[in-house]
Coordinates of C-alpha atoms in Angstrom, one line a residue:
M1 CA -56.7 -58.9 3.1
L2 CA -56.3 -56.7 0.5
Q3 CA -54.5 -54.5 2.6
Q4 CA -52.4 -57.0 3.8
R5 CA -51.0 -57.8 0.7
R6 CA -50.6 -54.2 -0.3
N7 CA -48.2 -53.3 2.3
H8 CA -45.8 -56.9 2.2
N9 CA -45.6 -55.2 -2.0
Q10 CA -44.7 -52.2 -0.5
T11 CA -42.1 -54.1 1.8
K12 CA -40.7 -56.0 -0.4
R13 CA -40.3 -53.0 -3.0
A14 CA -38.5 -50.9 0.1
G15 CA -35.6 -54.3 -0.2
P16 CA -34.8 -56.4 3.0
A17 CA -33.3 -53.2 4.9
A18 CA -36.1 -51.8 4.9
T19 CA -38.7 -51.3 8.1
E20 CA -41.2 -50.5 9.3
S21 CA -40.5 -46.6 9.3
G22 CA -38.1 -47.4 5.9
P23 CA -39.9 -46.9 3.1
I24 CA -41.4 -43.5 4.6
H25 CA -38.2 -42.0 6.7
E26 CA -35.2 -43.5 4.4
P27 CA -35.9 -42.1 1.0
L28 CA -37.0 -38.5 2.1
G29 CA -34.1 -38.2 4.3
G30 CA -31.5 -38.7 1.2
N31 CA -33.7 -36.4 -0.8
L32 CA -33.6 -33.4 2.0
V33 CA -29.3 -34.6 1.9
D34 CA -29.0 -34.2 -1.8
K35 CA -31.3 -30.9 -2.4
T36 CA -28.4 -29.3 0.3
Q37 CA -25.9 -30.3 -1.4
G38 CA -27.4 -29.0 -4.5
S39 CA -28.5 -25.5 -2.8
S40 CA -24.7 -25.4 -2.0
A41 CA -23.8 -26.2 -4.8
A42 CA -25.9 -23.5 -6.7
A43 CA -25.3 -21.3 -4.0
A44 CA -21.1 -21.8 -4.6
V45 CA -22.1 -21.4 -8.7
A46 CA -23.8 -18.0 -8.7
K47 CA -21.1 -16.7 -6.1
S48 CA -18.6 -17.6 -8.3
V49 CA -20.3 -16.5 -11.1
T50 CA -20.9 -12.8 -8.9
N51 CA -17.5 -12.9 -8.2
T52 CA -16.6 -13.0 -12.2
L53 CA -19.1 -10.5 -12.7
D54 CA -17.9 -8.4 -10.2
A55 CA -14.0 -8.1 -12.2
L56 CA -15.3 -7.9 -15.6
T57 CA -17.7 -4.8 -14.4
P58 CA -15.0 -2.1 -13.5
A59 CA -13.4 -3.0 -17.8
F60 CA -16.7 -2.1 -18.5
A61 CA -17.8 1.5 -17.1
P62 CA -15.6 2.9 -19.5
F63 CA -17.4 2.1 -22.2
A64 CA -20.8 2.1 -21.1
A65 CA -20.4 5.4 -19.6
R66 CA -19.2 7.0 -22.8
W67 CA -22.5 5.5 -24.0
D68 CA -24.3 7.2 -21.6
A69 CA -23.6 10.0 -22.2
E70 CA -23.4 9.5 -25.4
A71 CA -27.1 8.9 -25.1
D72 CA -27.5 11.5 -23.2
R73 CA -26.0 14.3 -25.3
R74 CA -28.6 13.3 -28.2
A75 CA -31.8 13.1 -26.0
K76 CA -30.9 16.8 -24.5
L77 CA -30.4 17.9 -28.8
R78 CA -33.9 16.4 -29.2
T79 CA -35.9 19.1 -28.6
P80 CA -39.2 20.9 -30.7
E81 CA -37.0 23.9 -31.4
H82 CA -35.0 21.8 -33.6
L83 CA -36.8 18.9 -34.8
K84 CA -39.4 22.3 -36.5
A85 CA -36.1 23.3 -37.7
L86 CA -35.3 19.8 -39.0
M87 CA -38.4 19.8 -40.6
D88 CA -38.6 22.7 -42.1
A89 CA -34.9 21.9 -43.7
Q90 CA -36.1 18.6 -44.6
R91 CA -38.5 20.2 -46.4
A92 CA -36.7 23.6 -47.6
H93 CA -34.1 20.5 -48.8
N94 CA -36.7 18.5 -51.0
S95 CA -38.5 21.2 -52.8
A96 CA -34.4 22.8 -53.7
R97 CA -34.2 18.7 -55.1
S98 CA -36.9 19.0 -57.0
T99 CA -36.5 23.0 -58.3
A100 CA -33.0 21.7 -59.0
A101 CA -34.6 17.9 -61.8
R102 CA -36.8 20.1 -63.4
A103 CA -33.7 22.7 -64.0
Q104 CA -31.5 20.4 -64.9
S105 CA -34.3 18.9 -67.5
Q106 CA -35.5 22.5 -68.9
R107 CA -31.6 22.8 -69.9
A108 CA -31.2 19.2 -71.1
A109 CA -34.2 20.2 -73.4
A110 CA -32.8 23.6 -74.7
R111 CA -29.6 21.9 -75.6
K112 CA -32.2 19.8 -78.2
E113 CA -33.7 22.8 -79.0
S114 CA -30.7 24.7 -80.1
K115 CA -27.2 24.0 -81.4
N116 CA -25.7 27.0 -80.5
P117 CA -24.2 27.4 -76.6
F118 CA -24.2 31.1 -76.9
G119 CA -28.0 30.9 -77.5
T120 CA -30.5 32.9 -75.0
A121 CA -31.9 29.9 -74.2
R122 CA -28.9 27.8 -74.0
R123 CA -27.8 30.3 -71.7
A124 CA -30.8 30.9 -69.2
A125 CA -31.0 27.3 -68.6
A126 CA -28.3 26.9 -68.1
T127 CA -27.7 29.8 -65.1
A128 CA -31.1 28.5 -63.9
D129 CA -29.7 24.4 -63.8
R130 CA -26.7 26.6 -61.6
A131 CA -28.3 28.5 -59.2
A132 CA -31.0 25.6 -58.9
R133 CA -27.3 23.3 -58.0
Q134 CA -26.3 25.6 -55.8
H135 CA -29.2 26.3 -54.1
K136 CA -29.8 22.1 -53.3
S137 CA -26.1 22.2 -51.8
E138 CA -26.6 25.1 -49.2
T139 CA -30.4 23.5 -47.9
K140 CA -28.4 19.9 -48.0
T141 CA -25.4 21.5 -45.5
A142 CA -28.7 23.7 -43.5
L143 CA -29.6 20.1 -43.5
K144 CA -27.6 18.2 -42.3
G145 CA -26.5 20.9 -39.5
A146 CA -30.4 20.8 -38.7
R147 CA -30.1 16.9 -37.7
R148 CA -26.5 17.4 -35.9
D149 CA -28.6 19.4 -34.0
Y150 CA -31.7 17.1 -33.5
P151 CA -29.7 13.3 -34.0
V152 CA -31.4 10.9 -34.3
T153 CA -30.9 8.5 -30.2
L154 CA -28.1 6.1 -30.2
G155 CA -30.5 3.6 -29.6
T156 CA -32.3 4.1 -32.8
L157 CA -28.5 4.7 -34.5
A158 CA -26.6 1.3 -33.0
V159 CA -29.6 -0.5 -34.6
R160 CA -29.2 0.8 -38.2
T161 CA -25.1 0.7 -37.7
H162 CA -25.9 -3.3 -36.6
T163 CA -29.1 -4.1 -39.2
L164 CA -26.3 -2.5 -42.0
H165 CA -23.7 -5.2 -40.5
V166 CA -25.8 -8.3 -40.3
V167 CA -27.5 -7.3 -43.9
T168 CA -24.0 -7.0 -45.1
S169 CA -22.4 -9.5 -43.9
S170 CA -25.3 -12.1 -44.6
A171 CA -24.9 -11.2 -48.8
A172 CA -21.1 -11.8 -48.2
S173 CA -21.8 -15.1 -46.5
W174 CA -24.6 -15.9 -49.4
L175 CA -21.3 -14.9 -52.0
L176 CA -18.7 -16.9 -50.2
S177 CA -20.4 -19.7 -50.2
S178 CA -20.3 -22.8 -52.3
S179 CA -23.5 -25.0 -53.3
H180 CA -22.5 -27.3 -50.5
D181 CA -21.7 -25.9 -47.8
L182 CA -22.7 -22.0 -46.1
T183 CA -20.2 -20.2 -45.4
T184 CA -21.9 -18.4 -41.4
W185 CA -18.2 -16.9 -40.2
P186 CA -18.9 -13.1 -41.7
L187 CA -22.7 -13.3 -40.2
L188 CA -21.6 -14.9 -37.2
A189 CA -18.8 -12.2 -36.9
S190 CA -21.7 -9.4 -36.6
A191 CA -23.7 -11.4 -34.3
G192 CA -20.9 -11.2 -32.2
L193 CA -20.7 -7.5 -32.0
V194 CA -24.0 -7.5 -31.7
G195 CA -23.9 -10.1 -28.6
L196 CA -20.7 -7.7 -27.1
N197 CA -22.3 -4.4 -27.2
A198 CA -25.0 -5.8 -25.1
V199 CA -22.3 -7.2 -23.6
G200 CA -20.9 -4.9 -22.4
L201 CA -23.5 -2.4 -21.9
G202 CA -24.6 -4.8 -19.3
L203 CA -22.1 -4.8 -17.9
G204 CA -20.4 -1.6 -17.9
R205 CA -24.2 -0.4 -16.1
R206 CA -23.8 -3.0 -13.0
K207 CA -24.0 -2.3 -9.9
L208 CA -21.5 -3.7 -8.1
S209 CA -23.0 -5.3 -4.7
V210 CA -20.4 -3.5 -2.0
Q211 CA -20.5 -5.4 1.1
L212 CA -20.5 -2.7 3.6
D213 CA -19.2 -4.6 7.3
D214 CA -21.9 -3.7 10.4
G215 CA -18.6 -2.5 12.3
L216 CA -18.5 0.2 9.7
S217 CA -18.2 3.8 10.7
L218 CA -20.4 6.3 9.4
E219 CA -17.2 8.1 7.2
E220 CA -15.9 4.7 5.8
R221 CA -19.6 3.5 4.2
Q222 CA -19.6 7.3 2.8
L223 CA -16.1 6.5 1.1
V224 CA -16.5 2.8 0.7
E225 CA -19.6 4.2 -1.9
R226 CA -18.1 6.6 -3.7
L227 CA -15.0 4.3 -4.6
D228 CA -17.9 1.5 -6.1
P229 CA -16.9 1.9 -9.1
A230 CA -19.6 3.1 -11.2
Y231 CA -19.7 5.8 -8.6
W232 CA -16.1 7.4 -9.8
V233 CA -17.0 6.2 -13.0
A234 CA -19.9 8.6 -13.2
H235 CA -18.5 11.6 -11.3
A236 CA -14.2 11.4 -12.2
A237 CA -14.8 13.6 -14.8
D238 CA -16.6 16.4 -12.8
R239 CA -12.9 16.5 -11.1
G240 CA -10.8 16.3 -13.9
L241 CA -10.3 12.5 -13.5
S242 CA -11.6 10.9 -16.3
G243 CA -9.3 7.9 -17.6
T244 CA -9.1 6.5 -14.3
V245 CA -11.2 3.3 -13.3
T246 CA -12.1 2.1 -9.7
T247 CA -12.1 -1.6 -7.8
P248 CA -13.9 -2.6 -5.5
P249 CA -12.2 -1.5 -2.3
Q250 CA -11.7 -3.8 0.3
V251 CA -11.4 -2.6 4.2
T252 CA -8.2 -4.1 6.0
P253 CA -7.2 -3.3 9.5
G254 CA -5.6 -0.3 8.3
G255 CA -7.9 1.4 6.7
I256 CA -9.7 1.7 3.1
R257 CA -7.5 0.4 0.2
C258 CA -8.7 0.5 -3.2
N259 CA -6.9 -0.4 -7.1
V260 CA -7.5 2.2 -9.8
R261 CA -6.6 1.8 -13.7
L262 CA -5.0 3.8 -14.9
D263 CA -5.9 4.9 -18.4
G264 CA -4.0 6.8 -21.5
A265 CA -1.5 9.2 -20.3
W266 CA -2.3 8.5 -16.7
T267 CA 0.1 7.7 -14.4
T268 CA 0.8 6.7 -10.0
K269 CA 2.8 10.9 -10.4
A270 CA 0.1 12.0 -11.4
L271 CA -2.7 10.6 -9.8
K272 CA -0.7 11.8 -6.6
D273 CA -1.1 15.2 -7.6
K274 CA -4.0 14.7 -7.8
T275 CA -4.6 13.8 -4.5
D276 CA -6.6 17.3 -3.5
N277 CA -9.1 16.2 -6.4
I278 CA -9.7 12.5 -5.0
R279 CA -10.2 13.9 -1.5
S280 CA -13.1 16.0 -2.9
L281 CA -14.7 13.6 -5.5
L282 CA -14.9 11.0 -2.1
G283 CA -16.1 14.3 0.3
A284 CA -12.8 12.7 2.8
R285 CA -12.0 15.6 5.5
T286 CA -8.9 16.9 5.5
A287 CA -7.5 16.0 8.3
L288 CA -7.7 12.3 6.6
R289 CA -4.6 11.3 5.1
I290 CA -4.9 10.1 1.6
R291 CA -2.5 7.2 0.3
I292 CA -1.2 7.1 -3.3
T293 CA 1.5 4.2 -4.3
A294 CA 2.1 2.3 -7.0
G295 CA -0.2 -0.6 -8.1
T296 CA 1.4 -4.1 -8.2
R297 CA 1.6 -3.7 -11.9
G298 CA 2.1 -0.7 -15.2
G299 CA -1.4 1.1 -15.4
W300 CA -2.2 0.4 -11.7
A301 CA -1.9 2.8 -8.7
V302 CA -3.4 2.1 -4.8
I303 CA -5.3 4.4 -3.0
T304 CA -5.5 4.2 0.9
L305 CA -7.8 5.7 2.9
A306 CA -6.1 5.9 6.6
T307 CA -10.3 5.4 8.3
R308 CA -8.3 3.0 11.2
Q309 CA -5.0 1.5 12.6
A310 CA -3.5 -2.3 12.4
T311 CA -2.8 -0.9 16.1
D312 CA -6.4 0.2 17.6
G313 CA -6.4 -2.1 21.1
T314 CA -3.0 -3.0 20.7
S315 CA -1.4 -1.9 24.0
S316 CA 2.9 0.3 23.1
L317 CA 4.2 -0.6 26.5
W318 CA 7.1 -2.3 26.4
T319 CA 8.8 -5.4 27.8
P320 CA 12.7 -6.8 27.9
D321 CA 11.0 -10.1 26.9
M322 CA 10.3 -8.3 22.8
I323 CA 13.4 -7.6 22.8
P324 CA 13.5 -10.1 19.5
A325 CA 15.7 -13.7 19.2
D326 CA 17.6 -13.1 16.5
P327 CA 20.7 -10.2 18.2
G328 CA 21.0 -7.9 15.2
L329 CA 17.4 -7.4 15.3
M330 CA 15.7 -4.6 17.7
C331 CA 11.8 -4.0 17.3
I332 CA 10.7 0.1 17.5
G333 CA 7.7 -1.1 16.8
L334 CA 4.0 -1.9 15.0
D335 CA 3.1 -1.5 11.3
T336 CA -0.5 0.7 11.4
E337 CA -1.4 -0.6 8.4
T338 CA -0.5 -4.3 9.1
G339 CA -0.3 -4.6 12.5
E340 CA 3.1 -6.3 11.6
L341 CA 6.6 -5.8 14.2
V342 CA 9.5 -4.1 12.0
F343 CA 12.7 -4.6 12.6
V344 CA 16.2 -2.4 12.7
P345 CA 19.5 -4.0 13.0
F346 CA 20.9 -3.7 15.9
D347 CA 24.4 -2.5 15.1
E348 CA 23.6 -0.3 12.5
R349 CA 24.3 3.6 13.2
L350 CA 21.2 5.2 14.1
L351 CA 19.7 8.6 13.2
V352 CA 16.0 9.4 14.6
S353 CA 14.1 12.8 13.8
G354 CA 11.4 14.2 15.4
A355 CA 10.1 17.8 16.4
S356 CA 9.7 18.6 20.2
G357 CA 5.9 16.9 21.3
T358 CA 6.0 14.1 19.1
G359 CA 7.4 11.6 21.6
K360 CA 11.2 10.9 19.9
S361 CA 13.0 10.4 24.0
W362 CA 10.0 7.8 24.6
S363 CA 10.4 5.9 20.8
V364 CA 14.0 5.9 21.6
R365 CA 14.3 4.6 25.1
V366 CA 13.5 1.0 24.1
L367 CA 16.3 1.1 21.6
L368 CA 18.7 1.7 24.4
A369 CA 17.2 -0.2 26.7
T370 CA 17.9 -3.2 23.9
A371 CA 20.9 -1.7 23.4
H372 CA 21.6 -1.5 27.5
L373 CA 20.6 -5.5 27.9
R374 CA 22.8 -6.8 25.0
G375 CA 25.4 -4.5 25.8
D376 CA 27.5 -1.4 26.6
L377 CA 25.5 1.8 26.9
L378 CA 26.6 5.4 26.7
F379 CA 24.1 8.2 26.6
I380 CA 25.2 11.8 25.9
D381 CA 22.0 14.1 26.8
G382 CA 22.5 17.3 25.6
K383 CA 19.3 18.7 27.5
G384 CA 19.9 16.5 30.3
E385 CA 15.9 16.1 31.2
E386 CA 16.0 12.3 29.4
A387 CA 19.4 11.6 31.2
N388 CA 17.8 12.6 35.0
V389 CA 16.5 8.5 34.8
W390 CA 19.3 7.1 32.9
E391 CA 21.7 8.6 35.2
R392 CA 20.5 4.8 38.0
V393 CA 20.9 2.6 34.8
C394 CA 24.1 3.4 32.4
R395 CA 26.9 5.8 32.4
V396 CA 25.5 9.4 31.0
A397 CA 26.8 12.4 30.0
V398 CA 25.2 16.2 30.2
E399 CA 27.6 18.9 31.6
T400 CA 29.7 20.1 28.9
D401 CA 33.2 18.7 30.5
E402 CA 31.2 15.2 30.8
I403 CA 30.1 15.0 27.6
A404 CA 33.8 15.7 26.1
A405 CA 35.2 13.3 28.4
A406 CA 32.6 10.7 27.3
I407 CA 33.5 11.4 23.4
D408 CA 37.6 10.7 24.5
E409 CA 36.6 7.7 25.8
A410 CA 35.0 6.2 23.9
H411 CA 37.3 7.2 20.4
A412 CA 40.0 5.4 23.1
E413 CA 38.2 2.3 23.5
M414 CA 37.8 2.1 19.4
G415 CA 41.4 2.8 19.2
R416 CA 41.9 0.2 21.7
R417 CA 40.0 -2.4 20.0
K418 CA 41.4 -1.8 16.8
A419 CA 44.9 -2.8 18.7
D420 CA 42.9 -5.5 19.3
M421 CA 41.6 -6.9 16.1
K422 CA 44.8 -6.2 14.8
R423 CA 46.0 -8.4 17.4
R424 CA 43.8 -11.0 16.6
G425 CA 43.3 -11.0 13.1
I426 CA 40.3 -9.5 13.1
S427 CA 37.8 -8.0 10.6
V428 CA 35.2 -7.2 12.8
W429 CA 34.6 -6.8 16.9
D430 CA 33.4 -10.5 18.3
G431 CA 32.9 -9.0 21.9
R432 CA 30.0 -6.7 23.8
Q433 CA 28.8 -3.9 21.2
L434 CA 29.7 -0.5 22.7
T435 CA 26.4 2.6 21.9
V436 CA 26.8 5.9 22.6
M437 CA 24.0 7.6 22.0
I438 CA 22.9 11.3 21.4
D439 CA 20.4 13.2 22.1
E440 CA 19.9 16.3 21.5
G441 CA 22.5 16.3 18.6
Q442 CA 22.4 19.9 18.5
V443 CA 23.0 21.3 21.8
V444 CA 25.8 18.6 21.7
L445 CA 27.4 20.1 18.5
A446 CA 26.8 23.5 19.7
A447 CA 28.9 22.5 23.2
I448 CA 32.2 20.9 21.0
A449 CA 31.8 24.1 17.5
K450 CA 34.8 25.0 18.9
D451 CA 37.1 22.0 20.1
K452 CA 37.2 20.5 16.1
D453 CA 40.1 18.1 17.9
R454 CA 36.1 16.5 19.6
L455 CA 34.8 17.4 16.4
Q456 CA 36.7 14.9 14.6
K457 CA 36.5 12.4 16.8
L458 CA 33.0 12.3 16.7
I459 CA 32.4 12.0 13.1
E460 CA 35.1 9.4 13.3
L461 CA 33.0 7.1 15.9
S462 CA 30.7 7.9 13.3
S463 CA 32.3 6.0 10.0
L464 CA 35.1 3.9 11.9
G465 CA 33.3 2.1 14.9
R466 CA 30.5 0.1 13.1
S467 CA 33.4 -2.4 12.6
R468 CA 35.2 -1.6 16.2
G469 CA 32.0 -2.1 17.6
V470 CA 31.0 1.2 18.4
V471 CA 27.4 2.3 17.3
L472 CA 26.5 5.6 16.5
W473 CA 23.3 7.0 17.3
W474 CA 22.1 10.3 16.8
A475 CA 19.0 12.2 17.9
T476 CA 17.9 15.6 17.0
Q477 CA 14.8 17.8 17.6
Y478 CA 15.9 19.7 14.2
P479 CA 16.9 17.6 11.4
V480 CA 19.6 20.0 9.5
T481 CA 22.8 20.4 8.8
D482 CA 23.6 23.8 7.8
G483 CA 23.8 27.3 10.0
T484 CA 23.1 26.0 12.9
P485 CA 22.9 22.4 12.7
G486 CA 20.8 19.4 14.4
V487 CA 23.8 16.8 12.5
H488 CA 26.8 17.2 11.1
K489 CA 27.4 17.2 7.5
L490 CA 29.7 14.7 7.8
I491 CA 28.5 12.5 10.2
A492 CA 24.7 12.8 8.7
P493 CA 25.9 10.3 5.4
N494 CA 27.0 7.5 8.0
L495 CA 24.1 7.1 9.4
L496 CA 22.3 4.5 7.3
T497 CA 18.9 3.8 9.2
R498 CA 16.8 6.9 9.4
F499 CA 13.7 7.0 11.1
S500 CA 11.6 10.4 11.6
L501 CA 8.9 11.4 13.5
R502 CA 6.7 14.4 12.7
V503 CA 9.5 16.9 11.2
A504 CA 9.2 21.0 11.0
G505 CA 9.1 21.2 6.8
T506 CA 10.0 19.4 3.6
T507 CA 13.7 20.4 4.3
Q508 CA 14.0 19.2 7.8
A509 CA 12.1 15.7 5.9
Q510 CA 14.7 16.0 3.2
V511 CA 17.9 15.2 5.9
A512 CA 15.5 12.8 8.1
L513 CA 14.9 10.3 5.8
D514 CA 17.4 10.9 2.6
D515 CA 16.1 9.8 -0.8
C516 CA 13.0 8.4 1.0
A517 CA 11.6 12.8 2.4
H518 CA 8.8 11.7 -0.1
Y519 CA 7.2 10.2 2.9
A520 CA 6.5 13.4 3.8
P521 CA 7.3 12.9 7.6
H522 CA 6.1 16.2 7.5
Q523 CA 2.6 15.4 7.1
I524 CA 2.0 13.6 10.4
P525 CA -0.9 15.4 12.2
D526 CA -0.4 17.1 15.2
G527 CA -1.9 15.7 17.7
K528 CA -2.0 13.5 21.7
Q529 CA -2.8 10.7 19.3
W530 CA 0.2 10.3 17.0
R531 CA 2.4 10.7 19.0
G532 CA 5.3 8.0 19.0
H533 CA 4.6 7.6 14.9
G534 CA 6.7 8.2 12.3
Y535 CA 8.0 6.8 9.2
L536 CA 11.6 3.7 8.5
K537 CA 13.8 4.7 5.9
G538 CA 13.5 1.8 2.9
Y539 CA 10.1 0.1 4.5
G540 CA 8.1 2.1 2.7
P541 CA 5.0 5.3 3.3
R542 CA 3.3 3.4 6.3
L543 CA 3.1 4.6 9.4
I544 CA 4.7 2.9 12.3
R545 CA 3.8 3.3 15.7
T546 CA 6.6 3.1 17.9
W547 CA 7.1 1.9 21.5
T548 CA 7.0 3.3 24.9
L549 CA 8.9 2.4 28.1
D550 CA 8.3 4.8 31.4
D551 CA 10.6 6.1 33.6
D552 CA 8.9 3.4 36.4
G553 CA 10.1 0.3 33.3
V554 CA 13.9 2.0 33.1
R555 CA 15.0 1.8 36.8
A556 CA 13.7 -1.2 36.4
L557 CA 16.0 -2.3 34.0
P558 CA 19.4 -3.8 35.2
A559 CA 22.0 -1.1 36.2
R560 CA 25.5 -1.7 34.3
Y561 CA 27.5 1.6 33.9
W562 CA 30.4 1.6 31.6
K563 CA 34.0 2.9 31.5
A564 CA 37.0 2.6 29.4
S565 CA 40.2 1.0 31.5
A566 CA 43.6 -0.3 30.1
P567 CA 42.2 -3.8 28.7
A568 CA 39.0 -2.6 26.7
T569 CA 37.0 -4.2 29.1
P570 CA 34.3 -2.3 30.7
V571 CA 34.0 -2.3 34.6
M572 CA 31.2 -3.4 36.2
V573 CA 29.4 -1.7 38.6
E574 CA 26.2 -3.6 40.3
P575 CA 23.5 -1.5 41.6
A576 CA 23.5 -0.7 45.0
E577 CA 19.4 -2.1 45.2
D578 CA 20.3 -6.4 45.8
K579 CA 19.0 -7.1 42.6
P580 CA 19.9 -10.9 41.2
A581 CA 22.2 -10.3 37.5
P582 CA 19.9 -12.0 34.8
L583 CA 21.0 -15.6 33.6
T584 CA 23.6 -15.0 30.4
N585 CA 23.0 -18.5 27.9
R586 CA 25.8 -20.2 28.9
D587 CA 24.8 -19.9 32.7
R588 CA 21.5 -21.6 31.9
V589 CA 23.5 -24.1 29.8
L590 CA 25.8 -24.8 33.0
A591 CA 22.3 -25.5 35.0
A592 CA 21.3 -27.6 32.4
V593 CA 24.1 -29.8 32.9
R594 CA 24.3 -29.1 36.3
D595 CA 20.2 -30.4 36.4
G596 CA 21.1 -34.0 34.2
A597 CA 21.0 -32.7 31.4
R598 CA 23.8 -35.4 29.4
T599 CA 23.4 -34.6 26.0
P600 CA 23.4 -31.8 23.4
K601 CA 19.1 -32.1 22.2
D602 CA 19.4 -32.6 26.1
V603 CA 20.5 -28.8 27.1
T604 CA 18.7 -28.2 23.9
E605 CA 15.2 -28.9 25.1
A606 CA 16.2 -27.9 28.8
T607 CA 17.0 -24.7 28.3
G608 CA 15.6 -23.8 25.2
L609 CA 18.0 -21.9 23.5
N610 CA 18.1 -23.0 19.5
K611 CA 21.1 -25.5 18.6
G612 CA 24.0 -23.4 17.8
T613 CA 24.1 -21.4 20.9
V614 CA 23.9 -24.3 23.0
S615 CA 26.8 -26.0 20.8
R616 CA 29.1 -22.5 21.0
E617 CA 28.6 -22.4 24.9
L618 CA 28.9 -25.9 25.1
K619 CA 32.4 -25.3 23.8
A620 CA 33.4 -22.5 25.7
L621 CA 33.2 -24.5 29.1
T622 CA 34.6 -27.6 27.9
E623 CA 38.0 -25.5 26.9
A624 CA 37.5 -23.6 29.9
G625 CA 37.1 -26.8 31.8
T626 CA 33.7 -26.9 33.7
V627 CA 32.4 -28.8 31.5
R628 CA 33.6 -32.6 30.5
R629 CA 32.1 -35.2 28.3
A630 CA 32.5 -38.3 30.5
D631 CA 31.5 -41.8 29.2
K632 CA 27.5 -41.2 30.6
G633 CA 28.0 -37.8 28.5
L634 CA 28.8 -34.1 30.0
E635 CA 28.6 -33.8 33.4
V636 CA 30.3 -30.4 35.6
A637 CA 33.7 -31.1 36.3
A638 CA 34.9 -31.4 39.7

């Protein structure tokens, strides 16, 4: 009976929703949830505190380093020999002080006994007093030197200094206080200095917990550990880098990246000049690329170590479907640090430089394929090997007479387009672009060196052709403008877009990248794995891995041969093989209308083209009478 009453009371306290297991399990489950939430919140707070401390540690690391260096210096001076010298100096100084005190008393007594200042007793006492004071001064100087040689520990000195400051502040607080209140700010300021000193030492000596991913190589682990602020500050002075402080490094898809604070007179340029010192401090291999750039604000620099590439594991093979939708751009490759696509203007004059074996021809193939599929291509090959693949696809010129004829026809086409633009009253060519590609430039210039007329035509193509839709691209292994030039000195200034693979030296780098020669394309490592890697002028000193197009990929392109004619319209020669020509945007729009699309919106959805393209093609089809607008919408004209 008693047990039943207890059960009834327990159930009543549990509430109306309590079940047989409710009084036990329901509150227990709630406690578990509360504990889990509390644990998560505590972990988040702990992580936030850790991150804050990690961010503050580099700022106090120099202070702690200087403190520890001074403490170590004082500790090394506190030897038994210096202690013995200090004790001897103290005894000698105490003895001299006692002697000086007695001499002073004796001089005072002699003055009282005799009124004659020239008396023997007074003069003897004065001489003894002067000698005693001089000896006291000498022993005091010696004592100071002995104290310097055997200094107190830095901790003792700090305690004494803070104690003196606290006592002085306490006295100031009492003197500034009235009878009713106590002025505490001097005392609080002193306590704040004590706390700041302790906190600064604690943060500066704090060891940052650098998180190393499991995917890091042994080399990356060593570099990350040596870029840690604690290691860097402790060893920077030995390598002439005192006054620089790193932040915890980050491992990115493009390698290791670390911010460096530049104190004092340090600049980014000065840090670049110390690249060899940095390499020695990190123990990095000689072949590892180290890039130093300016930070996002003054007083900071960024060190990037190319231990990996964002393009690792990504195929470099190019296909036509990778041509950008924007007709004004073409993709040259991938950024090895970020993995992002890198674009260059399609209608801009281009200079591509690269020593033999750097992958220049393979890199240019993608650009040639883009030019061929979007417009017309005239390929002038000074060497001839690359033309063996392209002659089945586009118009090529290899022999001297072929090169001369190609230059003449391209120049004549430019003149015809000028006349056509004047007749129509337009300032920029609105038809197909004719891309004139010259590779190898040094051989082509040597072939027409004595033909001033054709050389002038080539110069005019580079300076006047762009607005008329005739764009000159130039590739050379030897980018120099003097001696036996790889690019003519009057042509090079017109080639604004510049891409450089590895070149021979600084002279070639200056022509290859112009005012961006400091990217140092001549320092790109030599090796098969670095073929097709280069720098783009104005993009930044980040290596770009270009796309590649093999021989089979070139042969798979549709054959189309440009030839100048009386009306400036290229003659299209279909390939010998029976291959369907690629559909144009106009064909796709017409097919969509034929399949039942009645509004521009329907055509856009059916073709996947943008609205502007659909509108333009519909207008052209309507004006040509191929498509008409009926009551039910768009339809193909009968």
